[in-house]
């Protein structure tokens, strides 16, 4: 057949005209369900511009005071208990003043009482998080809606750049399959797998259901949780009326965990 | 042109190797998997979306759910019929389809796909039988 340029153009034009006829267009555009599914949050979900925590360390005297809080967190999040230090996984733990606040305040010649007080440390959900900048896959990201520094375990490739970037040691790497080390599994929350990093998630799964973080709930008022950017919030009130310190503020990450000393 | 016989032999051997699986499995069709529904799933009549859609595209919806839950913090899915679901593999999908071995695994094994969901997400505890 002698197909001239003109003929091809004619055919193209014709098919375009045919395709744009209403019935054809409708058939092409008709996806499976007619109405669109909707995606949203639960009514009872707690929201904030930047979640923050205030820890009243004056109310923690000895190790026994912090253990129930750590236990509460690690239990509901299926955090494995591995005794071998190098493989240890922790979301929240306690440390001494001199370790928590080196570079923040003077730790020389401090009172005996403060030197022995347990200080709870966890991810600070920094306003300006270096871990997020270091992550090559965006597996670690700062949620714009409420400032939580989240981890998407589906994406984490285990490169550990975030661990090198975090100045607080808030992150742990799964050197082993964590499952055998989780004694009682919480069926409602996933575990992790070998080769991913994990850390505190500010209990975003609980906030979504209108519940406060597990450690806050277990603390009987010693930990407070709220919106840092709402000047009427309880955390802002506490920060205003008490002297608070934060870890390594000189680094400019703007931690969102405040300590009343 | 003295290599003719080698070339022919080579070709024959090649063909035998390539066609062996077809010959070996001739006339044998693996029966398609029969999945079992739990009573709860039967009672619900319809899944999140239509059965046909879920059969073919459930991975798309799971992918959407994972994305919006983890990255956007949105956890409630309302289907076109107005029914709402918490977007959760372990807690919503497997609440009805609690028989993973007779449901998910049946087709996945048949199609030889190995989703790695269960490396982290927890399967419902096995029913004692
Ligand atoms: S404490 Fe570390 S892990 Fe947490 S947001 Fe800050 S830099 Fe990232
Ligand atoms: S280990 Fe995971 S979260 Fe950390 S930087 Fe690498 S990909 Fe990102
Ligand atoms: S906020 Fe939640 S995840 Fe973070 S330490 Fe407390 S209980 Fe654990």
Short mmCIF file of C-alpha atoms and ligand atoms in Angstrom, two decimals:
data_model
loop_
_atom_site.label_atom_id
_atom_site.label_comp_id
_atom_site.label_asym_id
_atom_site.label_seq_id
_atom_site.Cartn_x
_atom_site.Cartn_y
_atom_site.Cartn_z
CA UNK A 1 0.00 0.00 0.00
CA UNK A 2 1.22 3.41 -0.81
CA UNK A 3 1.08 5.24 2.48
CA UNK A 4 1.81 8.85 1.94
CA UNK A 5 2.57 11.31 4.69
CA UNK A 6 -0.76 12.95 4.06
CA UNK A 7 -2.59 9.67 4.58
CA UNK A 8 -0.84 8.99 7.89
CA UNK A 9 -1.71 12.47 9.13
CA UNK A 10 -5.31 11.97 8.09
CA UNK A 11 -5.48 8.70 9.96
CA UNK A 12 -3.92 10.24 13.05
CA UNK A 13 -6.43 13.05 12.99
CA UNK A 14 -9.31 10.66 12.56
CA UNK A 15 -8.25 8.43 15.45
CA UNK A 16 -7.78 11.46 17.69
CA UNK A 17 -11.29 12.59 16.81
CA UNK A 18 -12.68 9.13 17.45
CA UNK A 19 -10.89 8.82 20.79
CA UNK A 20 -12.17 12.14 22.03
CA UNK A 21 -15.78 11.24 21.32
CA UNK A 22 -17.63 11.28 24.67
CA UNK A 23 -18.40 7.55 25.07
CA UNK A 24 -14.79 6.55 24.42
CA UNK A 25 -13.47 9.16 26.83
CA UNK A 26 -15.89 7.96 29.48
CA UNK A 27 -14.86 4.36 29.04
CA UNK A 28 -11.19 5.29 29.35
CA UNK A 29 -11.69 7.45 32.41
CA UNK A 30 -13.90 5.05 34.32
CA UNK A 31 -11.67 3.61 37.05
CA UNK A 32 -12.99 0.74 39.16
CA UNK A 33 -15.03 2.40 41.97
CA UNK A 34 -17.25 5.31 41.09
CA UNK A 35 -16.94 7.26 44.34
CA UNK A 36 -13.45 8.09 45.53
CA UNK A 37 -12.22 6.41 48.70
CA UNK A 38 -11.29 8.88 51.43
CA UNK A 39 -8.22 8.91 53.59
CA UNK A 40 -8.02 10.72 56.89
CA UNK A 41 -7.29 10.64 60.58
CA UNK A 42 -9.42 9.46 63.45
CA UNK A 43 -11.50 12.08 65.24
CA UNK A 44 -9.83 11.38 68.57
CA UNK A 45 -6.27 11.76 67.18
CA UNK A 46 -4.03 14.16 69.09
CA UNK A 47 -2.36 16.82 66.99
CA UNK A 48 0.33 19.45 67.44
CA UNK A 49 2.64 21.61 65.40
CA UNK A 50 5.72 20.27 67.18
CA UNK A 51 5.36 17.62 69.82
CA UNK A 52 7.65 18.08 72.80
CA UNK A 53 8.33 16.40 76.12
CA UNK A 54 9.24 17.84 79.50
CA UNK A 55 10.91 15.47 81.96
CA UNK A 56 10.83 16.50 85.61
CA UNK A 57 14.06 14.83 86.65
CA UNK A 58 13.64 16.01 90.26
CA UNK A 59 11.07 13.30 90.70
CA UNK A 60 13.40 10.50 89.66
CA UNK A 61 15.63 9.42 92.50
CA UNK A 62 16.85 5.97 91.68
CA UNK A 63 16.96 3.47 88.86
CA UNK A 64 13.72 1.82 90.01
CA UNK A 65 11.85 5.03 89.24
CA UNK A 66 12.71 4.92 85.54
CA UNK A 67 12.51 1.19 84.86
CA UNK A 68 8.71 0.99 84.57
CA UNK A 69 8.76 3.73 81.92
CA UNK A 70 11.44 2.01 79.87
CA UNK A 71 9.62 -1.27 80.29
CA UNK A 72 6.33 0.27 79.09
CA UNK A 73 7.93 1.62 75.93
CA UNK A 74 9.97 -1.42 75.06
CA UNK A 75 7.09 -3.79 75.69
CA UNK A 76 4.53 -2.17 73.43
CA UNK A 77 7.05 -1.52 70.67
CA UNK A 78 8.52 -5.02 70.64
CA UNK A 79 11.99 -3.71 71.38
CA UNK A 80 14.27 -6.74 71.77
CA UNK A 81 16.20 -7.22 74.97
CA UNK A 82 19.74 -8.14 74.01
CA UNK A 83 22.27 -8.14 76.81
CA UNK A 84 25.36 -8.10 74.63
CA UNK A 85 26.19 -4.37 74.54
CA UNK A 86 27.19 -4.15 70.92
CA UNK A 87 23.87 -5.51 69.70
CA UNK A 88 21.72 -3.71 72.23
CA UNK A 89 18.54 -1.97 71.03
CA UNK A 90 17.04 0.87 73.03
CA UNK A 91 14.39 3.49 72.46
CA UNK A 92 14.54 5.06 75.90
CA UNK A 93 17.07 4.45 78.65
CA UNK A 94 18.64 6.15 81.63
CA UNK A 95 22.07 7.63 82.01
CA UNK A 96 24.04 9.88 84.35
CA UNK A 97 23.98 13.66 84.27
CA UNK A 98 27.56 13.91 83.03
CA UNK A 99 26.79 11.70 80.03
CA UNK A 100 23.46 13.29 79.20
CA UNK A 101 24.63 16.88 79.43
CA UNK A 102 28.30 16.98 78.46
CA UNK A 103 28.85 20.20 76.58
CA UNK A 104 25.50 21.54 77.73
CA UNK A 105 26.34 22.52 81.29
CA UNK A 106 29.21 22.12 83.65
CA UNK A 107 29.32 18.64 85.08
CA UNK A 108 32.20 19.31 87.50
CA UNK A 109 31.73 19.16 91.24
CA UNK A 110 27.96 18.79 90.96
CA UNK A 111 25.82 17.78 93.88
CA UNK A 112 25.88 14.19 94.92
CA UNK A 113 22.14 13.95 94.46
CA UNK A 114 22.21 15.08 90.84
CA UNK A 115 25.21 12.91 90.06
CA UNK A 116 23.22 9.86 91.11
CA UNK A 117 19.88 10.83 89.64
CA UNK A 118 18.83 8.74 86.62
CA UNK A 119 18.25 10.86 83.52
CA UNK A 120 15.93 9.44 80.91
CA UNK A 121 17.18 9.88 77.37
CA UNK A 122 15.46 9.15 74.08
CA UNK A 123 15.25 10.58 70.60
CA UNK A 124 14.79 14.33 70.93
CA UNK A 125 12.70 14.70 67.80
CA UNK A 126 14.93 17.64 66.98
CA UNK A 127 13.42 20.61 65.22
CA UNK A 128 16.48 20.62 63.00
CA UNK A 129 17.39 16.93 62.83
CA UNK A 130 20.78 15.99 61.40
CA UNK A 131 19.73 12.35 61.06
CA UNK A 132 17.15 13.39 58.46
CA UNK A 133 19.75 15.24 56.43
CA UNK A 134 22.07 12.25 56.51
CA UNK A 135 19.54 9.64 55.42
CA UNK A 136 20.02 8.86 51.72
CA UNK A 137 16.66 7.12 51.27
CA UNK A 138 14.36 9.43 53.26
CA UNK A 139 13.63 6.46 55.50
CA UNK A 140 14.17 8.94 58.31
CA UNK A 141 12.09 12.05 57.87
CA UNK A 142 10.55 14.81 59.89
CA UNK A 143 6.79 14.70 59.68
CA UNK A 144 5.67 18.17 58.62
CA UNK A 145 2.30 17.77 60.32
CA UNK A 146 3.59 17.43 63.88
CA UNK A 147 7.38 17.49 63.91
CA UNK A 148 7.86 13.83 64.82
CA UNK A 149 11.11 12.45 63.41
CA UNK A 150 9.82 9.24 61.94
CA UNK A 151 11.36 6.11 60.54
CA UNK A 152 9.96 4.24 57.60
CA UNK A 153 11.38 0.78 58.21
CA UNK A 154 10.22 -0.31 54.77
CA UNK A 155 12.76 2.02 53.25
CA UNK A 156 15.70 1.76 55.62
CA UNK A 157 18.69 0.16 53.94
CA UNK A 158 20.72 -0.05 57.12
CA UNK A 159 23.51 2.26 56.00
CA UNK A 160 23.64 3.81 59.51
CA UNK A 161 24.47 7.31 58.28
CA UNK A 162 21.73 8.53 60.62
CA UNK A 163 23.47 6.94 63.58
CA UNK A 164 26.68 8.71 62.74
CA UNK A 165 24.77 11.96 62.34
CA UNK A 166 22.74 11.83 65.55
CA UNK A 167 24.74 13.49 68.33
CA UNK A 168 22.64 11.81 71.02
CA UNK A 169 23.11 8.12 70.25
CA UNK A 170 19.35 7.85 70.07
CA UNK A 171 19.41 5.18 67.37
CA UNK A 172 20.13 1.48 67.46
CA UNK A 173 21.00 -0.90 64.67
CA UNK A 174 19.63 -4.42 64.40
CA UNK A 175 22.75 -6.52 64.06
CA UNK A 176 20.65 -9.60 64.71
CA UNK A 177 17.16 -10.71 63.84
CA UNK A 178 15.38 -9.10 66.79
CA UNK A 179 12.46 -11.52 66.96
CA UNK A 180 14.01 -14.21 69.15
CA UNK A 181 14.89 -11.50 71.67
CA UNK A 182 11.36 -10.18 72.08
CA UNK A 183 9.96 -12.11 75.02
CA UNK A 184 6.31 -11.14 74.81
CA UNK A 185 5.28 -9.85 71.42
CA UNK A 186 2.70 -7.10 71.23
CA UNK A 187 0.51 -8.36 68.41
CA UNK A 188 -0.64 -4.86 67.54
CA UNK A 189 2.79 -3.49 66.64
CA UNK A 190 5.33 -4.85 64.17
CA UNK A 191 8.83 -5.96 65.03
CA UNK A 192 11.83 -4.93 63.00
CA UNK A 193 14.12 -7.10 60.92
CA UNK A 194 17.85 -7.60 60.80
CA UNK A 195 19.63 -4.71 59.12
CA UNK A 196 17.43 -1.74 59.95
CA UNK A 197 17.87 1.11 62.38
CA UNK A 198 15.25 1.92 65.00
CA UNK A 199 14.49 4.52 67.65
CA UNK A 200 11.72 6.17 69.66
CA UNK A 201 8.82 7.26 67.48
CA UNK A 202 7.13 9.55 70.04
CA UNK A 203 4.39 6.92 70.04
CA UNK A 204 2.80 8.32 66.90
CA UNK A 205 0.66 5.17 66.66
CA UNK A 206 -0.83 6.02 70.06
CA UNK A 207 -1.28 9.72 69.30
CA UNK A 208 -3.30 8.68 66.25
CA UNK A 209 -5.73 6.96 68.62
CA UNK A 210 -5.88 9.86 71.04
CA UNK A 211 -3.53 8.33 73.61
CA UNK A 212 -0.42 9.90 75.14
CA UNK A 213 2.94 8.17 74.72
CA UNK A 214 3.38 5.02 76.77
CA UNK A 215 6.29 6.39 78.82
CA UNK A 216 4.31 9.52 79.67
CA UNK A 217 1.33 7.45 80.69
CA UNK A 218 3.48 5.22 82.87
CA UNK A 219 5.23 8.16 84.53
CA UNK A 220 2.31 9.31 86.69
CA UNK A 221 2.83 12.94 85.80
CA UNK A 222 6.63 13.06 85.88
CA UNK A 223 6.74 13.34 82.11
CA UNK A 224 4.58 15.83 80.26
CA UNK A 225 3.83 15.83 76.57
CA UNK A 226 2.36 18.58 74.42
CA UNK A 227 2.62 21.11 71.66
CA UNK A 228 5.75 23.23 71.86
CA UNK A 229 4.36 25.82 69.48
CA UNK A 230 1.12 26.31 71.37
CA UNK A 231 1.89 28.89 74.03
CA UNK A 232 -1.01 27.75 76.16
CA UNK A 233 0.11 24.12 76.28
CA UNK A 234 1.18 22.43 79.47
CA UNK A 235 4.72 21.88 78.23
CA UNK A 236 5.13 25.56 77.40
CA UNK A 237 3.81 26.49 80.82
CA UNK A 238 6.34 24.16 82.46
CA UNK A 239 9.20 25.53 80.38
CA UNK A 240 8.17 29.06 81.26
CA UNK A 241 7.84 28.48 84.98
CA UNK A 242 10.81 26.18 85.53
CA UNK A 243 14.48 26.24 84.67
CA UNK A 244 14.95 23.65 81.93
CA UNK A 245 17.94 22.38 80.01
CA UNK A 246 18.21 20.39 76.80
CA UNK A 247 20.95 18.11 75.53
CA UNK A 248 23.76 19.64 73.46
CA UNK A 249 21.83 22.77 72.42
CA UNK A 250 25.12 24.25 71.22
CA UNK A 251 24.91 21.93 68.20
CA UNK A 252 21.80 23.68 66.97
CA UNK A 253 19.60 20.64 66.46
CA UNK A 254 16.93 22.15 68.77
CA UNK A 255 15.96 19.08 70.77
CA UNK A 256 12.28 18.87 71.70
CA UNK A 257 12.90 17.05 74.99
CA UNK A 258 13.29 19.44 77.93
CA UNK A 259 14.66 18.55 81.35
CA UNK A 260 13.69 20.26 84.61
CA UNK A 261 16.74 19.77 86.82
CA UNK B 1 32.71 -25.93 6.82
CA UNK B 2 33.98 -29.01 8.66
CA UNK B 3 32.32 -27.85 11.86
CA UNK B 4 28.85 -28.57 10.58
CA UNK B 5 28.32 -31.64 12.70
CA UNK B 6 29.48 -29.86 15.85
CA UNK B 7 27.17 -26.98 15.21
CA UNK B 8 24.22 -29.30 14.65
CA UNK B 9 25.03 -31.34 17.77
CA UNK B 10 25.38 -28.15 19.78
CA UNK B 11 22.06 -26.89 18.55
CA UNK B 12 20.33 -30.15 19.37
CA UNK B 13 21.79 -30.22 22.88
CA UNK B 14 20.77 -26.60 23.36
CA UNK B 15 17.22 -27.29 22.22
CA UNK B 16 16.93 -30.33 24.46
CA UNK B 17 18.05 -28.35 27.47
CA UNK B 18 15.79 -25.41 26.73
CA UNK B 19 12.76 -27.53 25.97
CA UNK B 20 13.29 -30.03 28.76
CA UNK B 21 11.03 -28.30 31.30
CA UNK B 22 8.17 -28.16 28.79
CA UNK B 23 8.58 -31.81 27.91
CA UNK B 24 8.97 -32.82 31.53
CA UNK B 25 5.83 -31.01 32.66
CA UNK B 26 3.73 -31.80 29.59
CA UNK B 27 0.07 -32.35 30.26
CA UNK B 28 0.47 -31.58 33.93
CA UNK B 29 -1.29 -28.40 35.02
CA UNK B 30 -0.91 -27.48 38.65
CA UNK B 31 -4.44 -26.91 39.92
CA UNK B 32 -5.08 -23.30 40.86
CA UNK B 33 -5.02 -22.72 44.60
CA UNK B 34 -8.23 -22.87 46.55
CA UNK B 35 -8.24 -20.30 49.25
CA UNK B 36 -10.33 -20.63 52.36
CA UNK B 37 -12.26 -17.78 53.91
CA UNK B 38 -12.64 -17.55 57.65
CA UNK B 39 -16.15 -17.29 59.05
CA UNK B 40 -15.50 -13.70 59.88
CA UNK B 41 -14.48 -12.91 56.32
CA UNK B 42 -17.53 -14.75 54.97
CA UNK B 43 -19.82 -12.85 57.29
CA UNK B 44 -18.40 -9.53 56.17
CA UNK B 45 -19.37 -10.38 52.56
CA UNK B 46 -17.21 -7.68 51.04
CA UNK B 47 -13.63 -6.69 51.66
CA UNK B 48 -12.37 -3.10 51.71
CA UNK B 49 -13.10 -2.90 48.00
CA UNK B 50 -14.76 -5.36 45.62
CA UNK B 51 -13.55 -8.93 45.55
CA UNK B 52 -12.34 -8.62 41.96
CA UNK B 53 -10.31 -5.54 42.77
CA UNK B 54 -8.82 -7.06 45.91
CA UNK B 55 -7.94 -10.27 44.09
CA UNK B 56 -5.95 -8.47 41.43
CA UNK B 57 -4.83 -5.28 43.10
CA UNK B 58 -4.56 -5.85 46.86
CA UNK B 59 -0.87 -5.05 46.70
CA UNK B 60 -1.69 -1.59 45.34
CA UNK B 61 -3.96 -0.79 48.20
CA UNK B 62 -1.46 -2.16 50.72
CA UNK B 63 1.20 0.02 49.20
CA UNK B 64 -1.05 3.06 49.41
CA UNK B 65 -1.88 2.27 53.03
CA UNK B 66 1.74 1.85 54.01
CA UNK B 67 2.63 5.13 52.37
CA UNK B 68 -0.09 7.27 53.92
CA UNK B 69 0.09 5.68 57.36
CA UNK B 70 3.83 5.86 57.78
CA UNK B 71 4.63 9.01 55.90
CA UNK B 72 1.51 11.13 56.23
CA UNK B 73 0.17 9.84 59.50
CA UNK B 74 -3.31 9.24 58.07
CA UNK B 75 -4.70 6.00 59.35
CA UNK B 76 -8.37 5.84 58.43
CA UNK B 77 -9.56 4.64 55.02
CA UNK B 78 -13.17 5.18 54.02
CA UNK B 79 -14.22 3.11 51.04
CA UNK B 80 -16.64 4.35 48.36
CA UNK B 81 -19.51 2.75 50.25
CA UNK B 82 -18.70 4.89 53.27
CA UNK B 83 -17.31 2.13 55.47
CA UNK B 84 -14.17 3.07 57.43
CA UNK B 85 -11.17 0.92 58.17
CA UNK B 86 -8.00 1.42 60.17
CA UNK B 87 -5.25 0.99 57.61
CA UNK B 88 -3.30 -1.86 59.15
CA UNK B 89 -2.11 -5.11 57.64
CA UNK B 90 -1.77 -7.03 60.90
CA UNK B 91 -4.73 -5.49 62.68
CA UNK B 92 -7.30 -5.00 59.94
CA UNK B 93 -6.57 -7.33 57.01
CA UNK B 94 -5.45 -10.20 59.19
CA UNK B 95 -8.22 -9.64 61.65
CA UNK B 96 -10.64 -11.08 59.09
CA UNK B 97 -8.15 -13.16 57.16
CA UNK B 98 -6.63 -14.70 60.24
CA UNK B 99 -5.87 -17.89 58.33
CA UNK B 100 -2.71 -16.66 56.62
CA UNK B 101 -1.56 -20.15 55.65
CA UNK B 102 -4.83 -20.93 53.88
CA UNK B 103 -5.36 -17.47 52.47
CA UNK B 104 -2.30 -15.35 51.70
CA UNK B 105 0.21 -18.15 51.41
CA UNK B 106 -1.91 -20.31 49.11
CA UNK B 107 -1.77 -17.89 46.19
CA UNK B 108 1.63 -16.47 46.98
CA UNK B 109 3.16 -19.93 46.91
CA UNK B 110 1.31 -20.80 43.71
CA UNK B 111 2.52 -17.67 41.99
CA UNK B 112 5.92 -17.97 43.59
CA UNK B 113 5.86 -14.49 45.08
CA UNK B 114 7.52 -13.99 48.41
CA UNK B 115 6.35 -10.77 50.01
CA UNK B 116 8.58 -9.81 52.92
CA UNK B 117 5.75 -8.29 54.98
CA UNK B 118 6.12 -10.97 57.64
CA UNK B 119 9.73 -10.21 58.41
CA UNK B 120 8.33 -7.43 60.58
CA UNK B 121 4.54 -7.53 60.61
CA UNK B 122 3.21 -10.13 62.94
CA UNK B 123 1.04 -12.99 61.77
CA UNK B 124 -1.95 -13.83 63.86
CA UNK B 125 -1.21 -16.65 66.26
CA UNK B 126 -2.01 -20.04 64.80
CA UNK B 127 -5.45 -21.32 65.69
CA UNK B 128 -5.17 -24.45 67.73
CA UNK B 129 -6.67 -27.33 65.81
S1 LIG C 1 17.80 12.91 68.66
FE1 LIG C 1 19.06 12.05 67.02
S2 LIG C 1 17.68 10.63 66.00
FE2 LIG C 1 16.40 11.96 67.22
S3 LIG C 1 15.83 13.62 65.80
FE3 LIG C 1 17.63 14.33 66.93
S4 LIG C 1 19.31 13.75 65.61
FE4 LIG C 1 17.57 12.57 64.89
S1 LIG C 2 20.25 3.43 58.27
FE1 LIG C 2 18.20 3.63 57.40
S2 LIG C 2 17.33 5.44 58.40
FE2 LIG C 2 19.53 5.49 58.79
S3 LIG C 2 20.38 6.77 57.18
FE3 LIG C 2 20.50 4.66 56.42
S4 LIG C 2 18.57 4.33 55.31
FE4 LIG C 2 18.31 6.19 56.54
S1 LIG C 3 7.55 8.48 73.37
FE1 LIG C 3 6.83 6.40 72.98
S2 LIG C 3 8.40 5.54 71.68
FE2 LIG C 3 9.31 7.34 72.61
S3 LIG C 3 10.31 6.59 74.45
FE3 LIG C 3 8.26 7.22 75.07
S4 LIG C 3 7.06 5.32 74.93
FE4 LIG C 3 8.93 5.00 73.77
#
